[in-house]
Amino acid sequence: MRPLAMLAALAAASFVVSPALAEIGRVKSNVGAASVSRGGRMLPVAPGVQLEPGDVLVTGRDGRMGVTFADGTRFAVGPNSRVTLTEFQFDRTRQTGSFVTSVDRGSLGVVSGRIAKSRRDAMRVRTPTSMLGVRGTRFVVEVP
Amino acid sequence: MTRGGIIAAVLLTLACTACAAPQTLLLPGEDGHPVGALAVLEENGQEQVLDAPLRSARMTAGRTSLRTVKTIKPAYQRLMSGLPPAPRSYTLYFSDGATNLVPESRAVLAQIRADVAVRPGAEVQVTGHTDTVGSEEANDQLSLERARQVMAVLAAEGFPADALSAVGRGEREPAVETGDNVANAQNRRVEVIVR
């Protein structure tokens, strides 16, 4: 790149809005009735929508949602589901953190990411009757 | 409660635990990766561990029962097919230690662009890595600065700003293991993760 273009790029970079600190992941796909409940408000979802700690992923009878988190964890939310992103802390430099999800209703498919690798049971999934410690990769949780 | 009432209550409880208890199923690792493990953490500090493919737990309050299923039921297969694609990592190299891409990395940039195009809501995380010359703190700073410079290059190349982020990993994740204070060009690199 020529020096002038380089300068322009650097100038542009100073205006690049870094993702909000609160951002923990983004919606990648949605089908049917699917939304995010944040502070009691229902927000419509679309690919690219940013998620924050405390968000609740909600789907209806024909709804599905795919989400990828900052640590590489991936979620598939099934129909008739309610999944709360209770806690998500991730140090991007050290790649360590903690991640607690509550499956209140419905089904959730998971491929875990960096947080689950960072420390034993750093990633946990709660159901109405139990707490799961995630020690690796692919699983399904269903709450009828 | 009458004896009949007690029996009815017990039967009702059994029926409900059979039909409505939360369940979990551990699946084989993705793309040939080894299976991981799940632990059902009990309140008394005990745990029941699922660590083989298709191990399943049914979890009622205070009681967990494990078994191995033969097949993944269609509803679960359908669920897992809705997962977003796995993040993919690309490595870029720079000729002058700054921001001039080596010619080979031009082709990699084209691959990144093509990958972003097929992922709805794609994100591009630029992660800087250093070699082990200098202190850990200085390398954290250096790797973040490098990542930010590359992020600026990608923005100038037309990647949307709100999809870009920069991370500095310092010397924590070398491509090649070396001792401390060893200069290594392979370790001075920028990884671009598309997710």
mmCIF file with all atom_site columns, N, CA and C in Angstrom, chain A residues 24-28 51 66-76 85 87-90 95 98-101 108-118 122-125 134 136-139, chain B residues 30 83-87 123 125 193 195:
data_model
loop_
_atom_site.group_PDB
_atom_site.id
_atom_site.type_symbol
_atom_site.label_atom_id
_atom_site.label_alt_id
_atom_site.label_comp_id
_atom_site.label_asym_id
_atom_site.label_entity_id
_atom_site.label_seq_id
_atom_site.pdbx_PDB_ins_code
_atom_site.Cartn_x
_atom_site.Cartn_y
_atom_site.Cartn_z
_atom_site.occupancy
_atom_site.B_iso_or_equiv
_atom_site.pdbx_formal_charge
_atom_site.auth_seq_id
_atom_site.auth_comp_id
_atom_site.auth_asym_id
_atom_site.auth_atom_id
_atom_site.pdbx_PDB_model_num
ATOM 1   N N  . ILE A 1 24  ? -21.272 -9.746  23.178 1.00 0.00 ? 24  ILE A N  1
ATOM 2   C CA . ILE A 1 24  ? -20.735 -11.067 23.506 1.00 0.00 ? 24  ILE A CA 1
ATOM 3   C C  . ILE A 1 24  ? -20.845 -12.040 22.339 1.00 0.00 ? 24  ILE A C  1
ATOM 4   N N  . GLY A 1 25  ? -21.674 -11.713 21.364 1.00 0.00 ? 25  GLY A N  1
ATOM 5   C CA . GLY A 1 25  ? -21.835 -12.615 20.226 1.00 0.00 ? 25  GLY A CA 1
ATOM 6   C C  . GLY A 1 25  ? -22.821 -12.003 19.248 1.00 0.00 ? 25  GLY A C  1
ATOM 7   N N  . ARG A 1 26  ? -23.015 -12.714 18.147 1.00 0.00 ? 26  ARG A N  1
ATOM 8   C CA . ARG A 1 26  ? -23.966 -12.212 17.146 1.00 0.00 ? 26  ARG A CA 1
ATOM 9   C C  . ARG A 1 26  ? -24.849 -13.334 16.622 1.00 0.00 ? 26  ARG A C  1
ATOM 10  N N  . VAL A 1 27  ? -26.059 -12.928 16.291 1.00 0.00 ? 27  VAL A N  1
ATOM 11  C CA . VAL A 1 27  ? -26.982 -13.855 15.641 1.00 0.00 ? 27  VAL A CA 1
ATOM 12  C C  . VAL A 1 27  ? -26.463 -14.125 14.234 1.00 0.00 ? 27  VAL A C  1
ATOM 13  N N  . LYS A 1 28  ? -26.435 -15.385 13.831 1.00 0.00 ? 28  LYS A N  1
ATOM 14  C CA . LYS A 1 28  ? -25.976 -15.738 12.486 1.00 0.00 ? 28  LYS A CA 1
ATOM 15  C C  . LYS A 1 28  ? -27.105 -16.236 11.595 1.00 0.00 ? 28  LYS A C  1
ATOM 16  N N  . LEU A 1 51  ? -25.463 -9.433  20.505 1.00 0.00 ? 51  LEU A N  1
ATOM 17  C CA . LEU A 1 51  ? -26.060 -9.895  21.756 1.00 0.00 ? 51  LEU A CA 1
ATOM 18  C C  . LEU A 1 51  ? -25.261 -9.380  22.951 1.00 0.00 ? 51  LEU A C  1
ATOM 19  N N  . GLY A 1 66  ? -29.467 -19.348 15.191 1.00 0.00 ? 66  GLY A N  1
ATOM 20  C CA . GLY A 1 66  ? -28.062 -19.744 15.295 1.00 0.00 ? 66  GLY A CA 1
ATOM 21  C C  . GLY A 1 66  ? -27.247 -18.557 15.783 1.00 0.00 ? 66  GLY A C  1
ATOM 22  N N  . VAL A 1 67  ? -26.360 -18.795 16.758 1.00 0.00 ? 67  VAL A N  1
ATOM 23  C CA . VAL A 1 67  ? -25.581 -17.715 17.367 1.00 0.00 ? 67  VAL A CA 1
ATOM 24  C C  . VAL A 1 67  ? -24.119 -18.146 17.472 1.00 0.00 ? 67  VAL A C  1
ATOM 25  N N  . THR A 1 68  ? -23.191 -17.213 17.191 1.00 0.00 ? 68  THR A N  1
ATOM 26  C CA . THR A 1 68  ? -21.764 -17.462 17.458 1.00 0.00 ? 68  THR A CA 1
ATOM 27  C C  . THR A 1 68  ? -21.260 -16.414 18.448 1.00 0.00 ? 68  THR A C  1
ATOM 28  N N  . PHE A 1 69  ? -20.552 -16.873 19.483 1.00 0.00 ? 69  PHE A N  1
ATOM 29  C CA . PHE A 1 69  ? -20.060 -15.982 20.530 1.00 0.00 ? 69  PHE A CA 1
ATOM 30  C C  . PHE A 1 69  ? -18.606 -15.586 20.283 1.00 0.00 ? 69  PHE A C  1
ATOM 31  N N  . ALA A 1 70  ? -18.154 -14.573 21.041 1.00 0.00 ? 70  ALA A N  1
ATOM 32  C CA . ALA A 1 70  ? -16.819 -14.002 20.852 1.00 0.00 ? 70  ALA A CA 1
ATOM 33  C C  . ALA A 1 70  ? -15.711 -15.022 21.092 1.00 0.00 ? 70  ALA A C  1
ATOM 34  N N  . ASP A 1 71  ? -15.976 -16.054 21.880 1.00 0.00 ? 71  ASP A N  1
ATOM 35  C CA . ASP A 1 71  ? -14.948 -17.069 22.159 1.00 0.00 ? 71  ASP A CA 1
ATOM 36  C C  . ASP A 1 71  ? -15.033 -18.239 21.192 1.00 0.00 ? 71  ASP A C  1
ATOM 37  N N  . GLY A 1 72  ? -15.924 -18.141 20.193 1.00 0.00 ? 72  GLY A N  1
ATOM 38  C CA . GLY A 1 72  ? -16.078 -19.205 19.213 1.00 0.00 ? 72  GLY A CA 1
ATOM 39  C C  . GLY A 1 72  ? -17.139 -20.236 19.561 1.00 0.00 ? 72  GLY A C  1
ATOM 40  N N  . THR A 1 73  ? -17.749 -20.124 20.745 1.00 0.00 ? 73  THR A N  1
ATOM 41  C CA . THR A 1 73  ? -18.862 -21.016 21.089 1.00 0.00 ? 73  THR A CA 1
ATOM 42  C C  . THR A 1 73  ? -20.005 -20.785 20.104 1.00 0.00 ? 73  THR A C  1
ATOM 43  N N  . ARG A 1 74  ? -20.668 -21.880 19.715 1.00 0.00 ? 74  ARG A N  1
ATOM 44  C CA . ARG A 1 74  ? -21.820 -21.752 18.809 1.00 0.00 ? 74  ARG A CA 1
ATOM 45  C C  . ARG A 1 74  ? -23.063 -22.384 19.424 1.00 0.00 ? 74  ARG A C  1
ATOM 46  N N  . PHE A 1 75  ? -24.190 -21.724 19.235 1.00 0.00 ? 75  PHE A N  1
ATOM 47  C CA . PHE A 1 75  ? -25.481 -22.209 19.731 1.00 0.00 ? 75  PHE A CA 1
ATOM 48  C C  . PHE A 1 75  ? -26.437 -22.434 18.558 1.00 0.00 ? 75  PHE A C  1
ATOM 49  N N  . ALA A 1 76  ? -27.237 -23.506 18.671 1.00 0.00 ? 76  ALA A N  1
ATOM 50  C CA . ALA A 1 76  ? -28.409 -23.671 17.817 1.00 0.00 ? 76  ALA A CA 1
ATOM 51  C C  . ALA A 1 76  ? -29.608 -23.744 18.758 1.00 0.00 ? 76  ALA A C  1
ATOM 52  N N  . LEU A 1 85  ? -28.877 -15.863 28.450 1.00 0.00 ? 85  LEU A N  1
ATOM 53  C CA . LEU A 1 85  ? -27.410 -15.721 28.470 1.00 0.00 ? 85  LEU A CA 1
ATOM 54  C C  . LEU A 1 85  ? -27.053 -15.037 29.788 1.00 0.00 ? 85  LEU A C  1
ATOM 55  N N  . GLU A 1 87  ? -24.565 -15.130 32.079 1.00 0.00 ? 87  GLU A N  1
ATOM 56  C CA . GLU A 1 87  ? -23.263 -14.517 32.358 1.00 0.00 ? 87  GLU A CA 1
ATOM 57  C C  . GLU A 1 87  ? -22.308 -14.848 31.222 1.00 0.00 ? 87  GLU A C  1
ATOM 58  N N  . PHE A 1 88  ? -21.586 -13.820 30.754 1.00 0.00 ? 88  PHE A N  1
ATOM 59  C CA . PHE A 1 88  ? -20.558 -14.059 29.736 1.00 0.00 ? 88  PHE A CA 1
ATOM 60  C C  . PHE A 1 88  ? -19.430 -13.072 29.972 1.00 0.00 ? 88  PHE A C  1
ATOM 61  N N  . GLN A 1 89  ? -18.294 -13.580 30.419 1.00 0.00 ? 89  GLN A N  1
ATOM 62  C CA . GLN A 1 89  ? -17.111 -12.743 30.599 1.00 0.00 ? 89  GLN A CA 1
ATOM 63  C C  . GLN A 1 89  ? -15.988 -13.391 29.825 1.00 0.00 ? 89  GLN A C  1
ATOM 64  N N  . PHE A 1 90  ? -15.298 -12.582 29.016 1.00 0.00 ? 90  PHE A N  1
ATOM 65  C CA . PHE A 1 90  ? -14.248 -13.157 28.178 1.00 0.00 ? 90  PHE A CA 1
ATOM 66  C C  . PHE A 1 90  ? -13.110 -12.161 28.034 1.00 0.00 ? 90  PHE A C  1
ATOM 67  N N  . GLN A 1 95  ? -7.883  -15.105 26.523 1.00 0.00 ? 95  GLN A N  1
ATOM 68  C CA . GLN A 1 95  ? -8.806  -16.155 26.045 1.00 0.00 ? 95  GLN A CA 1
ATOM 69  C C  . GLN A 1 95  ? -9.315  -17.020 27.199 1.00 0.00 ? 95  GLN A C  1
ATOM 70  N N  . SER A 1 98  ? -15.778 -16.832 31.771 1.00 0.00 ? 98  SER A N  1
ATOM 71  C CA . SER A 1 98  ? -16.827 -17.712 32.282 1.00 0.00 ? 98  SER A CA 1
ATOM 72  C C  . SER A 1 98  ? -18.123 -17.428 31.527 1.00 0.00 ? 98  SER A C  1
ATOM 73  N N  . PHE A 1 99  ? -18.913 -18.465 31.398 1.00 0.00 ? 99  PHE A N  1
ATOM 74  C CA . PHE A 1 99  ? -20.088 -18.403 30.528 1.00 0.00 ? 99  PHE A CA 1
ATOM 75  C C  . PHE A 1 99  ? -21.171 -19.280 31.167 1.00 0.00 ? 99  PHE A C  1
ATOM 76  N N  . VAL A 1 100 ? -22.264 -18.640 31.580 1.00 0.00 ? 100 VAL A N  1
ATOM 77  C CA . VAL A 1 100 ? -23.376 -19.392 32.171 1.00 0.00 ? 100 VAL A CA 1
ATOM 78  C C  . VAL A 1 100 ? -24.628 -19.144 31.343 1.00 0.00 ? 100 VAL A C  1
ATOM 79  N N  . THR A 1 101 ? -25.243 -20.211 30.884 1.00 0.00 ? 101 THR A N  1
ATOM 80  C CA . THR A 1 101 ? -26.462 -20.146 30.081 1.00 0.00 ? 101 THR A CA 1
ATOM 81  C C  . THR A 1 101 ? -27.558 -20.901 30.827 1.00 0.00 ? 101 THR A C  1
ATOM 82  N N  . LEU A 1 108 ? -31.417 -26.752 23.043 1.00 0.00 ? 108 LEU A N  1
ATOM 83  C CA . LEU A 1 108 ? -30.224 -25.988 22.707 1.00 0.00 ? 108 LEU A CA 1
ATOM 84  C C  . LEU A 1 108 ? -29.122 -26.953 22.283 1.00 0.00 ? 108 LEU A C  1
ATOM 85  N N  . GLY A 1 109 ? -28.578 -26.731 21.088 1.00 0.00 ? 109 GLY A N  1
ATOM 86  C CA . GLY A 1 109 ? -27.406 -27.471 20.628 1.00 0.00 ? 109 GLY A CA 1
ATOM 87  C C  . GLY A 1 109 ? -26.183 -26.591 20.797 1.00 0.00 ? 109 GLY A C  1
ATOM 88  N N  . VAL A 1 110 ? -25.074 -27.162 21.278 1.00 0.00 ? 110 VAL A N  1
ATOM 89  C CA . VAL A 1 110 ? -23.893 -26.357 21.594 1.00 0.00 ? 110 VAL A CA 1
ATOM 90  C C  . VAL A 1 110 ? -22.633 -26.985 21.001 1.00 0.00 ? 110 VAL A C  1
ATOM 91  N N  . VAL A 1 111 ? -21.763 -26.143 20.445 1.00 0.00 ? 111 VAL A N  1
ATOM 92  C CA . VAL A 1 111 ? -20.364 -26.519 20.243 1.00 0.00 ? 111 VAL A CA 1
ATOM 93  C C  . VAL A 1 111 ? -19.566 -25.506 21.047 1.00 0.00 ? 111 VAL A C  1
ATOM 94  N N  . SER A 1 112 ? -18.848 -25.973 22.067 1.00 0.00 ? 112 SER A N  1
ATOM 95  C CA . SER A 1 112 ? -18.193 -25.037 22.975 1.00 0.00 ? 112 SER A CA 1
ATOM 96  C C  . SER A 1 112 ? -16.936 -24.454 22.355 1.00 0.00 ? 112 SER A C  1
ATOM 97  N N  . GLY A 1 113 ? -16.480 -23.329 22.924 1.00 0.00 ? 113 GLY A N  1
ATOM 98  C CA . GLY A 1 113 ? -15.330 -22.609 22.382 1.00 0.00 ? 113 GLY A CA 1
ATOM 99  C C  . GLY A 1 113 ? -14.223 -22.444 23.405 1.00 0.00 ? 113 GLY A C  1
ATOM 100 N N  . ARG A 1 114 ? -13.558 -21.284 23.354 1.00 0.00 ? 114 ARG A N  1
ATOM 101 C CA . ARG A 1 114 ? -12.369 -21.043 24.172 1.00 0.00 ? 114 ARG A CA 1
ATOM 102 C C  . ARG A 1 114 ? -12.659 -21.000 25.672 1.00 0.00 ? 114 ARG A C  1
ATOM 103 N N  . ILE A 1 115 ? -13.809 -20.440 26.047 1.00 0.00 ? 115 ILE A N  1
ATOM 104 C CA . ILE A 1 115 ? -14.085 -20.316 27.488 1.00 0.00 ? 115 ILE A CA 1
ATOM 105 C C  . ILE A 1 115 ? -14.110 -21.680 28.150 1.00 0.00 ? 115 ILE A C  1
ATOM 106 N N  . ALA A 1 116 ? -14.771 -22.650 27.513 1.00 0.00 ? 116 ALA A N  1
ATOM 107 C CA . ALA A 1 116 ? -14.855 -23.989 28.110 1.00 0.00 ? 116 ALA A CA 1
ATOM 108 C C  . ALA A 1 116 ? -13.471 -24.602 28.293 1.00 0.00 ? 116 ALA A C  1
ATOM 109 N N  . LYS A 1 117 ? -12.527 -24.210 27.438 1.00 0.00 ? 117 LYS A N  1
ATOM 110 C CA . LYS A 1 117 ? -11.168 -24.758 27.534 1.00 0.00 ? 117 LYS A CA 1
ATOM 111 C C  . LYS A 1 117 ? -10.334 -24.049 28.588 1.00 0.00 ? 117 LYS A C  1
ATOM 112 N N  . SER A 1 118 ? -10.780 -22.851 29.032 1.00 0.00 ? 118 SER A N  1
ATOM 113 C CA . SER A 1 118 ? -9.890  -22.007 29.827 1.00 0.00 ? 118 SER A CA 1
ATOM 114 C C  . SER A 1 118 ? -9.740  -22.485 31.265 1.00 0.00 ? 118 SER A C  1
ATOM 115 N N  . ALA A 1 122 ? -15.656 -23.620 33.517 1.00 0.00 ? 122 ALA A N  1
ATOM 116 C CA . ALA A 1 122 ? -15.792 -22.187 33.239 1.00 0.00 ? 122 ALA A CA 1
ATOM 117 C C  . ALA A 1 122 ? -17.067 -21.938 32.437 1.00 0.00 ? 122 ALA A C  1
ATOM 118 N N  . MET A 1 123 ? -17.508 -22.967 31.691 1.00 0.00 ? 123 MET A N  1
ATOM 119 C CA . MET A 1 123 ? -18.787 -22.862 30.978 1.00 0.00 ? 123 MET A CA 1
ATOM 120 C C  . MET A 1 123 ? -19.789 -23.795 31.636 1.00 0.00 ? 123 MET A C  1
ATOM 121 N N  . ARG A 1 124 ? -20.918 -23.229 31.996 1.00 0.00 ? 124 ARG A N  1
ATOM 122 C CA . ARG A 1 124 ? -21.953 -24.039 32.649 1.00 0.00 ? 124 ARG A CA 1
ATOM 123 C C  . ARG A 1 124 ? -23.301 -23.791 31.975 1.00 0.00 ? 124 ARG A C  1
ATOM 124 N N  . VAL A 1 125 ? -24.133 -24.837 31.996 1.00 0.00 ? 125 VAL A N  1
ATOM 125 C CA . VAL A 1 125 ? -25.489 -24.717 31.451 1.00 0.00 ? 125 VAL A CA 1
ATOM 126 C C  . VAL A 1 125 ? -26.458 -25.167 32.537 1.00 0.00 ? 125 VAL A C  1
ATOM 127 N N  . VAL A 1 134 ? -19.444 -27.852 31.441 1.00 0.00 ? 134 VAL A N  1
ATOM 128 C CA . VAL A 1 134 ? -19.105 -28.205 30.058 1.00 0.00 ? 134 VAL A CA 1
ATOM 129 C C  . VAL A 1 134 ? -17.603 -28.410 29.933 1.00 0.00 ? 134 VAL A C  1
ATOM 130 N N  . GLY A 1 136 ? -16.251 -29.841 27.163 1.00 0.00 ? 136 GLY A N  1
ATOM 131 C CA . GLY A 1 136 ? -15.864 -30.017 25.768 1.00 0.00 ? 136 GLY A CA 1
ATOM 132 C C  . GLY A 1 136 ? -17.015 -30.281 24.829 1.00 0.00 ? 136 GLY A C  1
ATOM 133 N N  . THR A 1 137 ? -16.981 -29.605 23.908 1.00 0.00 ? 137 THR A N  1
ATOM 134 C CA . THR A 1 137 ? -17.509 -29.605 22.562 1.00 0.00 ? 137 THR A CA 1
ATOM 135 C C  . THR A 1 137 ? -18.997 -29.834 22.400 1.00 0.00 ? 137 THR A C  1
ATOM 136 N N  . ARG A 1 138 ? -19.433 -30.912 21.737 1.00 0.00 ? 138 ARG A N  1
ATOM 137 C CA . ARG A 1 138 ? -20.799 -30.914 21.173 1.00 0.00 ? 138 ARG A CA 1
ATOM 138 C C  . ARG A 1 138 ? -21.808 -31.637 22.051 1.00 0.00 ? 138 ARG A C  1
ATOM 139 N N  . PHE A 1 139 ? -22.915 -30.957 22.328 1.00 0.00 ? 139 PHE A N  1
ATOM 140 C CA . PHE A 1 139 ? -23.970 -31.608 23.097 1.00 0.00 ? 139 PHE A CA 1
ATOM 141 C C  . PHE A 1 139 ? -25.302 -30.894 22.875 1.00 0.00 ? 139 PHE A C  1
ATOM 142 N N  . GLU B 2 30  ? -16.796 -32.689 16.620 1.00 0.00 ? 30  GLU B N  1
ATOM 143 C CA . GLU B 2 30  ? -17.047 -32.183 15.275 1.00 0.00 ? 30  GLU B CA 1
ATOM 144 C C  . GLU B 2 30  ? -15.878 -32.518 14.355 1.00 0.00 ? 30  GLU B C  1
ATOM 145 N N  . LEU B 2 83  ? -26.689 -25.087 13.522 1.00 0.00 ? 83  LEU B N  1
ATOM 146 C CA . LEU B 2 83  ? -25.527 -24.392 14.087 1.00 0.00 ? 83  LEU B CA 1
ATOM 147 C C  . LEU B 2 83  ? -24.874 -23.512 13.027 1.00 0.00 ? 83  LEU B C  1
ATOM 148 N N  . PRO B 2 84  ? -24.386 -22.345 13.420 1.00 0.00 ? 84  PRO B N  1
ATOM 149 C CA . PRO B 2 84  ? -23.586 -21.561 12.467 1.00 0.00 ? 84  PRO B CA 1
ATOM 150 C C  . PRO B 2 84  ? -22.318 -22.339 12.102 1.00 0.00 ? 84  PRO B C  1
ATOM 151 N N  . PRO B 2 85  ? -21.715 -22.048 10.947 1.00 0.00 ? 85  PRO B N  1
ATOM 152 C CA . PRO B 2 85  ? -20.475 -22.747 10.570 1.00 0.00 ? 85  PRO B CA 1
ATOM 153 C C  . PRO B 2 85  ? -19.343 -22.440 11.546 1.00 0.00 ? 85  PRO B C  1
ATOM 154 N N  . ALA B 2 86  ? -18.408 -23.374 11.675 1.00 0.00 ? 86  ALA B N  1
ATOM 155 C CA . ALA B 2 86  ? -17.261 -23.191 12.568 1.00 0.00 ? 86  ALA B CA 1
ATOM 156 C C  . ALA B 2 86  ? -16.439 -21.982 12.119 1.00 0.00 ? 86  ALA B C  1
ATOM 157 N N  . PRO B 2 87  ? -15.930 -21.201 13.086 1.00 0.00 ? 87  PRO B N  1
ATOM 158 C CA . PRO B 2 87  ? -15.025 -20.103 12.710 1.00 0.00 ? 87  PRO B CA 1
ATOM 159 C C  . PRO B 2 87  ? -13.821 -20.655 11.955 1.00 0.00 ? 87  PRO B C  1
ATOM 160 N N  . GLU B 2 123 ? -18.285 -11.920 11.071 1.00 0.00 ? 123 GLU B N  1
ATOM 161 C CA . GLU B 2 123 ? -17.365 -11.066 11.820 1.00 0.00 ? 123 GLU B CA 1
ATOM 162 C C  . GLU B 2 123 ? -15.938 -11.440 11.439 1.00 0.00 ? 123 GLU B C  1
ATOM 163 N N  . GLN B 2 125 ? -12.253 -11.093 13.032 1.00 0.00 ? 125 GLN B N  1
ATOM 164 C CA . GLN B 2 125 ? -11.427 -10.721 14.188 1.00 0.00 ? 125 GLN B CA 1
ATOM 165 C C  . GLN B 2 125 ? -9.962  -10.819 13.816 1.00 0.00 ? 125 GLN B C  1
ATOM 166 N N  . ILE B 2 193 ? -9.563  -14.331 12.045 1.00 0.00 ? 193 ILE B N  1
ATOM 167 C CA . ILE B 2 193 ? -10.579 -15.343 12.326 1.00 0.00 ? 193 ILE B CA 1
ATOM 168 C C  . ILE B 2 193 ? -11.913 -14.853 11.781 1.00 0.00 ? 193 ILE B C  1
ATOM 169 N N  . ARG B 2 195 ? -15.828 -15.518 11.587 1.00 0.00 ? 195 ARG B N  1
ATOM 170 C CA . ARG B 2 195 ? -16.861 -16.301 12.266 1.00 0.00 ? 195 ARG B CA 1
ATOM 171 C C  . ARG B 2 195 ? -18.239 -15.726 11.995 1.00 0.00 ? 195 ARG B C  1
#
